[in-house]
Short mmCIF file of C-alpha atoms in Angstrom, two decimals:
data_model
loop_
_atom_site.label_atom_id
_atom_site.label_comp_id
_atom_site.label_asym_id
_atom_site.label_seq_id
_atom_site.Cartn_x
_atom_site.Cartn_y
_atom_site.Cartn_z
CA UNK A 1 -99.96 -113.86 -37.51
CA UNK A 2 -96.80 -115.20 -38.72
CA UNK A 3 -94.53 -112.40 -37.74
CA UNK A 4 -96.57 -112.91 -34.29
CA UNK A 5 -95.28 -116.60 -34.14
CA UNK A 6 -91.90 -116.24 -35.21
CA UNK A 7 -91.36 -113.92 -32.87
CA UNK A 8 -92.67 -116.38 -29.71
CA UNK A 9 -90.29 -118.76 -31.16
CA UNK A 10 -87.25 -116.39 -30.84
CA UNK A 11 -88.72 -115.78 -27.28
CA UNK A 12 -88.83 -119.53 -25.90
CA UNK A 13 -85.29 -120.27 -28.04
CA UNK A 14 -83.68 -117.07 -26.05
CA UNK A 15 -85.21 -118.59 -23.01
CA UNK A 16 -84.16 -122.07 -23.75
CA UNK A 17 -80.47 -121.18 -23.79
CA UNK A 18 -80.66 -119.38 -20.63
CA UNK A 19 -78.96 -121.24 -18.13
CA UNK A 20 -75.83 -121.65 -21.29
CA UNK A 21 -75.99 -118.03 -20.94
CA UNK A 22 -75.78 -117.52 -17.67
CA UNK A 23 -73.04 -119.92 -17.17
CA UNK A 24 -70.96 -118.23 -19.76
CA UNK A 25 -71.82 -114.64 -18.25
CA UNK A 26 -70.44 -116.08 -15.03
CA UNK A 27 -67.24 -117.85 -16.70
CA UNK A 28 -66.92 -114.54 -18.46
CA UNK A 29 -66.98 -112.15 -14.88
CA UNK A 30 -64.80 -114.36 -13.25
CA UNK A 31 -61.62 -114.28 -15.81
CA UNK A 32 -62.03 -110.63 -15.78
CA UNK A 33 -61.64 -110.66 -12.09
CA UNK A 34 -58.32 -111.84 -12.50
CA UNK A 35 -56.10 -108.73 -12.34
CA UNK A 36 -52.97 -109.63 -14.62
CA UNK A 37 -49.70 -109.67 -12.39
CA UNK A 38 -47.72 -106.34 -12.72
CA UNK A 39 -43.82 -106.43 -13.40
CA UNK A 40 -41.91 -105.68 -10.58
CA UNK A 41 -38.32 -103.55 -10.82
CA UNK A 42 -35.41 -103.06 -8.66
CA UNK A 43 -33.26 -99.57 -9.13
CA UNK A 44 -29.88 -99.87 -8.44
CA UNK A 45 -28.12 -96.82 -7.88
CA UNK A 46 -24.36 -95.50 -7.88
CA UNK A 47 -23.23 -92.22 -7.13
CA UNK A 48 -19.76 -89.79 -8.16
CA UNK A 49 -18.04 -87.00 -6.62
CA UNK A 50 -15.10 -84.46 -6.36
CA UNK A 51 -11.98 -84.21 -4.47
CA UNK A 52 -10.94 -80.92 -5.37
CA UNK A 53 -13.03 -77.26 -6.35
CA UNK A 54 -12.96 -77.36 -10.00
CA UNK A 55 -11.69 -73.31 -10.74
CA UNK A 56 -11.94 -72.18 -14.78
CA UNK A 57 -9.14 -69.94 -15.63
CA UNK A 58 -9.96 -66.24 -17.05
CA UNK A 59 -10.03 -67.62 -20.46
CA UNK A 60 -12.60 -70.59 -19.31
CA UNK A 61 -15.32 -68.09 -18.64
CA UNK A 62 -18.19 -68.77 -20.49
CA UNK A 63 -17.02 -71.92 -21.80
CA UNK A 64 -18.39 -75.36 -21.51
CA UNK A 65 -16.40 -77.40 -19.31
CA UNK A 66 -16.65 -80.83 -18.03
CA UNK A 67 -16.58 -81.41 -14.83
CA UNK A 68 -14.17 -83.81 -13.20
CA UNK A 69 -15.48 -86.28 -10.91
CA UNK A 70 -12.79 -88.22 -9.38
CA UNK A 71 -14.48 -90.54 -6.68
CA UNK A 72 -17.12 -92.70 -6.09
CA UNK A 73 -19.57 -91.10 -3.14
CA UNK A 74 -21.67 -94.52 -3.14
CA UNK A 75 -22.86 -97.87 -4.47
CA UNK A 76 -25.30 -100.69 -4.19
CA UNK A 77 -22.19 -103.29 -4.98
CA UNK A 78 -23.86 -103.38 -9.05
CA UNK A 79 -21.96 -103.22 -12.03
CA UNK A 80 -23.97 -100.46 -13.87
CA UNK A 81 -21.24 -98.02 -14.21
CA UNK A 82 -17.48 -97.64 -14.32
CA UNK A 83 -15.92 -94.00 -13.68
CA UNK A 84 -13.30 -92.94 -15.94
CA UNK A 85 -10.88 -91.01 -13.93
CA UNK A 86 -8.45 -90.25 -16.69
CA UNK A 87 -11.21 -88.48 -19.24
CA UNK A 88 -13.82 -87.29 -16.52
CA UNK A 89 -16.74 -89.55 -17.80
CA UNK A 90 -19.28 -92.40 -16.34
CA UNK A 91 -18.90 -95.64 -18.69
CA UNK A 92 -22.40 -98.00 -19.08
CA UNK A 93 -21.77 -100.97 -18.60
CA UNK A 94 -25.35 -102.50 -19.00
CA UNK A 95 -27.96 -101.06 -21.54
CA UNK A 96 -31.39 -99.67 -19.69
CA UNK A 97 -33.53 -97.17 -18.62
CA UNK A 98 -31.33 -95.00 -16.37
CA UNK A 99 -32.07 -91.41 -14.70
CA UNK A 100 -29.21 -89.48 -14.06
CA UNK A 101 -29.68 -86.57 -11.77
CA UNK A 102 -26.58 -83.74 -11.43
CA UNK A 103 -26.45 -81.78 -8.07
CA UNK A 104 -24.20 -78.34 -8.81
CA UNK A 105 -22.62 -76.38 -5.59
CA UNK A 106 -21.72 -73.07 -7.05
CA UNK A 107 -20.21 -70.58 -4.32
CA UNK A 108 -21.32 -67.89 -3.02
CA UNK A 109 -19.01 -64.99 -3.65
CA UNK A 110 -20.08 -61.09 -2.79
CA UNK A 111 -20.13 -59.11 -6.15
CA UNK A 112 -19.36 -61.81 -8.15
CA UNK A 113 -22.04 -64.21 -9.18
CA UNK A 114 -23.63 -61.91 -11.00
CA UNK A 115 -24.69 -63.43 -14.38
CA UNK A 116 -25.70 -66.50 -15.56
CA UNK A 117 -24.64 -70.00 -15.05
CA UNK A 118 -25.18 -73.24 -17.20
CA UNK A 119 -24.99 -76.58 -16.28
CA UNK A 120 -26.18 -80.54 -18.17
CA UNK A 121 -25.67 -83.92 -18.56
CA UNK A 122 -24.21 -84.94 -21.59
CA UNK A 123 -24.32 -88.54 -23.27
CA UNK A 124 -21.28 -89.04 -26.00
CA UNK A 125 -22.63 -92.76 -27.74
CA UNK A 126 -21.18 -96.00 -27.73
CA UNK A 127 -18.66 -96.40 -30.39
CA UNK A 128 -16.92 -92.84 -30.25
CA UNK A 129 -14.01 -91.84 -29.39
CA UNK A 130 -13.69 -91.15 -25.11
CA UNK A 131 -13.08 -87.26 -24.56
CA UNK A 132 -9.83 -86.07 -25.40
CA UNK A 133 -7.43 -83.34 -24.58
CA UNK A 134 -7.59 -83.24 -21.30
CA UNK A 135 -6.11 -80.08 -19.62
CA UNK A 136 -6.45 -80.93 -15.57
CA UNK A 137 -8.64 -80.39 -14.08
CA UNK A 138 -11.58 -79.42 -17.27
CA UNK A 139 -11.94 -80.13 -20.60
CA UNK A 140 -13.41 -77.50 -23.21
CA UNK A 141 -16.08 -78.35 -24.66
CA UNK A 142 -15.97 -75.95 -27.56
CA UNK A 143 -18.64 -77.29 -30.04
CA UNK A 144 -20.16 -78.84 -27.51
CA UNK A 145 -22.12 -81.64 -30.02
CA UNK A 146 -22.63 -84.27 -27.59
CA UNK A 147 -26.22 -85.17 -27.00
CA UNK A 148 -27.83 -83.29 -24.38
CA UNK A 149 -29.77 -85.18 -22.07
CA UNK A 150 -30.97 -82.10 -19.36
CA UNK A 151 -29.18 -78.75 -19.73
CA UNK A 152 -30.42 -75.54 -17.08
CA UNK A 153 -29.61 -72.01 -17.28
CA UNK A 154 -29.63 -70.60 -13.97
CA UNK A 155 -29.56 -66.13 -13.04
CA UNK A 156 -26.34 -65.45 -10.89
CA UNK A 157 -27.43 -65.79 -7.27
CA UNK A 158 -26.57 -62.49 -6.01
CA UNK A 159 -28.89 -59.85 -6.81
CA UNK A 160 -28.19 -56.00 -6.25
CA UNK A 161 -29.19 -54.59 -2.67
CA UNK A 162 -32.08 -51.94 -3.17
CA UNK A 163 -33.76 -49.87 -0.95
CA UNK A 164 -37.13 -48.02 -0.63
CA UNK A 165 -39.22 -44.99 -0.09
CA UNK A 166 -41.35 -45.48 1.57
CA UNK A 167 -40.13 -48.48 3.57
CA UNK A 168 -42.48 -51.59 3.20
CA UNK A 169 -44.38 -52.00 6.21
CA UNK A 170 -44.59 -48.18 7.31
CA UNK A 171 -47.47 -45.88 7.54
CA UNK A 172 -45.25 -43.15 5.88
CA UNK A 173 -46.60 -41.61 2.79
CA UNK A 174 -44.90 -38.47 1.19
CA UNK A 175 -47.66 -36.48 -0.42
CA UNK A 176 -45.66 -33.84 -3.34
CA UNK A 177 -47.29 -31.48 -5.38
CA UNK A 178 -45.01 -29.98 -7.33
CA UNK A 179 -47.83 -27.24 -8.78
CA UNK A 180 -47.31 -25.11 -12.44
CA UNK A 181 -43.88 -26.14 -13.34
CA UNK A 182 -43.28 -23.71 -16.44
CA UNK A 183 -41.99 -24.44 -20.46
CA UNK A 184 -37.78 -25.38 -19.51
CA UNK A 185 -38.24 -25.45 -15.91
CA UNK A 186 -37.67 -27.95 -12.95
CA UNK A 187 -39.13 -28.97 -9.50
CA UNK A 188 -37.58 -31.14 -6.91
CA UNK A 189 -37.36 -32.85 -4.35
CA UNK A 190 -34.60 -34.11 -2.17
CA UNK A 191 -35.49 -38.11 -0.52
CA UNK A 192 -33.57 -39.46 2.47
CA UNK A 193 -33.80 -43.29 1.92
CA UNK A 194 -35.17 -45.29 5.32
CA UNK A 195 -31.99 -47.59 5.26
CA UNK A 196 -28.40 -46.18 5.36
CA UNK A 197 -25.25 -47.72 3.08
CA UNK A 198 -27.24 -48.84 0.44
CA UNK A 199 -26.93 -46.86 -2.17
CA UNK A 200 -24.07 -43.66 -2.81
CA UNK A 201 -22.99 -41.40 -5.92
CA UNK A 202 -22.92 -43.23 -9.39
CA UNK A 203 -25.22 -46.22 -8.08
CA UNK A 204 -29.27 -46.11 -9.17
CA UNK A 205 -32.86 -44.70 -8.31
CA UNK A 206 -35.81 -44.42 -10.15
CA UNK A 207 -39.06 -42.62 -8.93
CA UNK A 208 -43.08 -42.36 -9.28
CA UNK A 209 -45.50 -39.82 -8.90
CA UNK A 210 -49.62 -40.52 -8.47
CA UNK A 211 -50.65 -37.57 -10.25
CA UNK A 212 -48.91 -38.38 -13.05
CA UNK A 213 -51.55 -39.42 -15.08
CA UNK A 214 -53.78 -38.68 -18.23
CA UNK A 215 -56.49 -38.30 -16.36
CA UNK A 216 -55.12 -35.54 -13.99
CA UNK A 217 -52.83 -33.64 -16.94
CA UNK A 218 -54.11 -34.69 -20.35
CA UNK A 219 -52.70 -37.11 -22.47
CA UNK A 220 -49.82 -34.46 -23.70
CA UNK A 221 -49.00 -32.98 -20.85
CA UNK A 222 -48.60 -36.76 -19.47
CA UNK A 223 -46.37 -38.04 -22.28
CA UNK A 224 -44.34 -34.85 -22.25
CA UNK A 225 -43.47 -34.30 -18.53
CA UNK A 226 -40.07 -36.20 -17.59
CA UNK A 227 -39.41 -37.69 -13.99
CA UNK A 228 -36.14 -38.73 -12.97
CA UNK A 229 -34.25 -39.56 -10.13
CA UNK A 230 -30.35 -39.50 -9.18
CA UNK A 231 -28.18 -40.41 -6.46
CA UNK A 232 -26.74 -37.39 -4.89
CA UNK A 233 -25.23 -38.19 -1.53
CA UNK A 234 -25.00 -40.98 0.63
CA UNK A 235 -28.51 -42.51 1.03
CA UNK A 236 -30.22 -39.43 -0.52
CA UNK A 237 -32.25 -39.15 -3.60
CA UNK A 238 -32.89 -36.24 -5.93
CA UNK A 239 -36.11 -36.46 -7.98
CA UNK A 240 -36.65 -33.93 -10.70
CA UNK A 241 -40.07 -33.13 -12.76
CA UNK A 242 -39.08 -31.04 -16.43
CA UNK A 243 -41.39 -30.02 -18.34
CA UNK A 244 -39.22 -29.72 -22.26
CA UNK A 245 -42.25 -28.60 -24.40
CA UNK A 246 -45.41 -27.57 -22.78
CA UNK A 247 -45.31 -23.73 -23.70
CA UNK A 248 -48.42 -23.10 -21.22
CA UNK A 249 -46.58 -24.77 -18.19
CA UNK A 250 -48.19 -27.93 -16.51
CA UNK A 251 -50.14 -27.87 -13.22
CA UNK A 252 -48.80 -31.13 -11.67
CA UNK A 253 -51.47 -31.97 -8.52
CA UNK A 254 -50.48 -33.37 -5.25
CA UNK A 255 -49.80 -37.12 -5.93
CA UNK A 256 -48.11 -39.73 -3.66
CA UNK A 257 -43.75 -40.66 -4.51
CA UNK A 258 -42.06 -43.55 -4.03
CA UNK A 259 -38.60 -43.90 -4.70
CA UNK A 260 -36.38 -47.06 -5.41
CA UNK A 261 -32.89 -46.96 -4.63
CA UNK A 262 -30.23 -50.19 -5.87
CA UNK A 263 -26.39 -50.55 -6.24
CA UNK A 264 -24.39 -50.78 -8.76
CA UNK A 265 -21.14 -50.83 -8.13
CA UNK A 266 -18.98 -52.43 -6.21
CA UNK A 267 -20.84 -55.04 -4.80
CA UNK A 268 -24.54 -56.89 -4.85
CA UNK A 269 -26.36 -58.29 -2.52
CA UNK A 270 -25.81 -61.15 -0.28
CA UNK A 271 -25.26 -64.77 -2.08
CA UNK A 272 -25.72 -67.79 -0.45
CA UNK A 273 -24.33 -70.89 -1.87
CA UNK A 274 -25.75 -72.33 -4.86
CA UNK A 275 -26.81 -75.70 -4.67
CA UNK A 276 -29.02 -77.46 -7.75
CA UNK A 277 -30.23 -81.00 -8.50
CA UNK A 278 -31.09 -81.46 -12.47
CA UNK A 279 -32.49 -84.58 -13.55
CA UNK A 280 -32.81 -85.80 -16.97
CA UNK A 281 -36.21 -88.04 -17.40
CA UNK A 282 -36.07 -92.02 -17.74
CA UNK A 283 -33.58 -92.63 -20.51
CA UNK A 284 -32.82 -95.81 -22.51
CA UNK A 285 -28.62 -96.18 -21.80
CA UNK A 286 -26.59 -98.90 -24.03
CA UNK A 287 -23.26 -100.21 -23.05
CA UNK A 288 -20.08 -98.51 -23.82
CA UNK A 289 -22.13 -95.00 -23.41
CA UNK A 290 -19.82 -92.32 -21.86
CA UNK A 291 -21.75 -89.44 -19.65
CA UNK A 292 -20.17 -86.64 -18.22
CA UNK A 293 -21.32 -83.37 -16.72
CA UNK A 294 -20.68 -79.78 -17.73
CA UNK A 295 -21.14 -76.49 -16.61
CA UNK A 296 -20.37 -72.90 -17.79
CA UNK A 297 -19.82 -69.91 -15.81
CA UNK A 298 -20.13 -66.15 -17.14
CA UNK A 299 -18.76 -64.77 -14.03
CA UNK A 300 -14.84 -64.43 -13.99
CA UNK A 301 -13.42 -66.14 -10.93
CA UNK A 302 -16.53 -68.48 -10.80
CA UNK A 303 -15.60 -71.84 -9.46
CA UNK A 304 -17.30 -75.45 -8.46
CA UNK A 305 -17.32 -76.28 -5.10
CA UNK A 306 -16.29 -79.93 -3.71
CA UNK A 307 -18.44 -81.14 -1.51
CA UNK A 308 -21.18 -83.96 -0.82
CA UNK A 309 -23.92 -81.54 -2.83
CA UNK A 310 -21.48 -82.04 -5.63
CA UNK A 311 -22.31 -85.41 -7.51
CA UNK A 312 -23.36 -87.47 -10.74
CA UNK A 313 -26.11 -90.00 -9.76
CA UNK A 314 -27.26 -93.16 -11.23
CA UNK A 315 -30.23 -94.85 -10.75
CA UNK A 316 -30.97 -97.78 -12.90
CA UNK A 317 -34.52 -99.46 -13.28
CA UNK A 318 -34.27 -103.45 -13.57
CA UNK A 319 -36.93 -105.68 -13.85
CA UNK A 320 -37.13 -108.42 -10.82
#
């Protein structure tokens, strides 16, 4: 009985306070209506370019180099940034959060751009020495120690030409059976490629057969048999089947070929110019930072373009 009445006097005392309660629950729901004001942020933004190609000399190749910007492309009238001329950097003037995006225009050159190419950002702090030893128009950057703030490796742009048997798109199939090829002996075949002045004596060509298989020869007959495939002539393939070890000869069963033919010397394929934005993520700056760009070429002859897709940009968050 007591329990009962204690807990009818928790009952009417919760009741009691409900309109306090309420109240409160109301007070409560409107302050968390109030949606707290965001910070708002202006970016001001400056950007750098070239006035001449920038060309490495023979020794330069695969060196790190900065690049030299020499000219302002465009501003928003701030006070961010200051370009160094003289020693090919960007000085910060105002500590922030900055993202500084580098847009590369490598050429393209026919049989040259062939291997890789590397290009960054580079942030040398505030209190060091500016770069030094200047030899007009690039600086080596042999150690290359400054901090990296975005660095890309890119393939050379111009790929070889190839060429294939069948052509893509056709209906042609070549069906080959080259049937019991004997212990030291050969059979072959002789594969006019679909597009002329590809490929000529000394460039490449590799080949597949279908019935080439474990399943259709056995698992030694399979590992023993060697396919190959050499240019011969102008636009003509030679594939060969040899069989080295198999003292019983091998039975080799009517199976579809397909032949690849690619240069490889000479020339490549066609290049188009190169052109690359990298963009390092939102980075905190502080004054009398020095950032300069770089890039590395393994091609000899390789060169930076000038041209508007050539520039160092700026962009500068700051709270309004």
């Amino acid at each position: 009985m007591s329990d009962s009445n204690a807990a009818d006097r928790h009952r009417r005392l919760f009741l009691s306070t409900g309109g306090a309660a309420l109240v409160l629950g109301a007070t409560g729901t409107a302050e968390a209506a109030v949606v707290p004001k965001s910070p708002k942020y202006a970016i001001t933004r400056s950007r750098y370019g070239t006035t001449a190609e920038a060309h490495p000399t023979t020794a330069q190749t695969g060196l790190t180099l900065v690049l030299p910007f020499a000219a302002t492309a465009w501003f928003d009238n701030n006070t961010d940034t200051t370009l160094d001329t003289v020693n090919n950097y960007v000085h910060i003037n105002n500590s922030g959060l900055y993202r500084i995006s580098y847009s590369v225009d490598w050429p393209g050159q026919q049989g040259t751009d062939t291997a890789r190419r590397t290009y960054g950002i580079r942030r040398r702090k505030a209190g060091l020495p500016p770069l030094v030893g200047a030899i007009p128009p690039l600086i080596a950057q042999l150690d290359d120690t400054d901090e990296h703030l975005a660095t890309q490796d890119i393939t050379g742009a111009s790929a070889p030409q190839t060429v294939r048997f069948p052509q893509p798109g056709s209906a042609t199939v070549l069906h080959w059976t080259p049937g019991v090829i004997p212990l030291g002996a050969r059979a072959s075949i002789d594969i006019t490629m679909p597009v002329i002045g590809i490929i000529a004596p000394g460039d490449l060509a590799l080949a597949s057969l279908t019935s080439l298989n474990d399943g259709a020869l056995g698992v030694l007959a399979t590992a023993a048999m060697i396919l190959d495939a050499k240019v011969i002539a102008a636009d003509t393939v030679r594939v060969t089947l040899f069989n080295p070890t198999i003292a019983a000869g091998v039975n080799v069963a009517q199976g579809s070929l397909t032949v690849l033919g690619m240069n490889a010397q000479d020339r490549v394929g066609e290049s188009a110019d190169a052109w690359t934005v990298l963009s390092t993520s939102m980075t905190q700056l502080f004054r009398g930072d020095m950032i300069y760009a770089t890039f590395s070429s393994l091609c000899p002859g390789d060169y930076m373009q000038s041209s508007t897709q050539l520039f160092l940009q700026f962009d500068k968050w700051v709270k309004g």
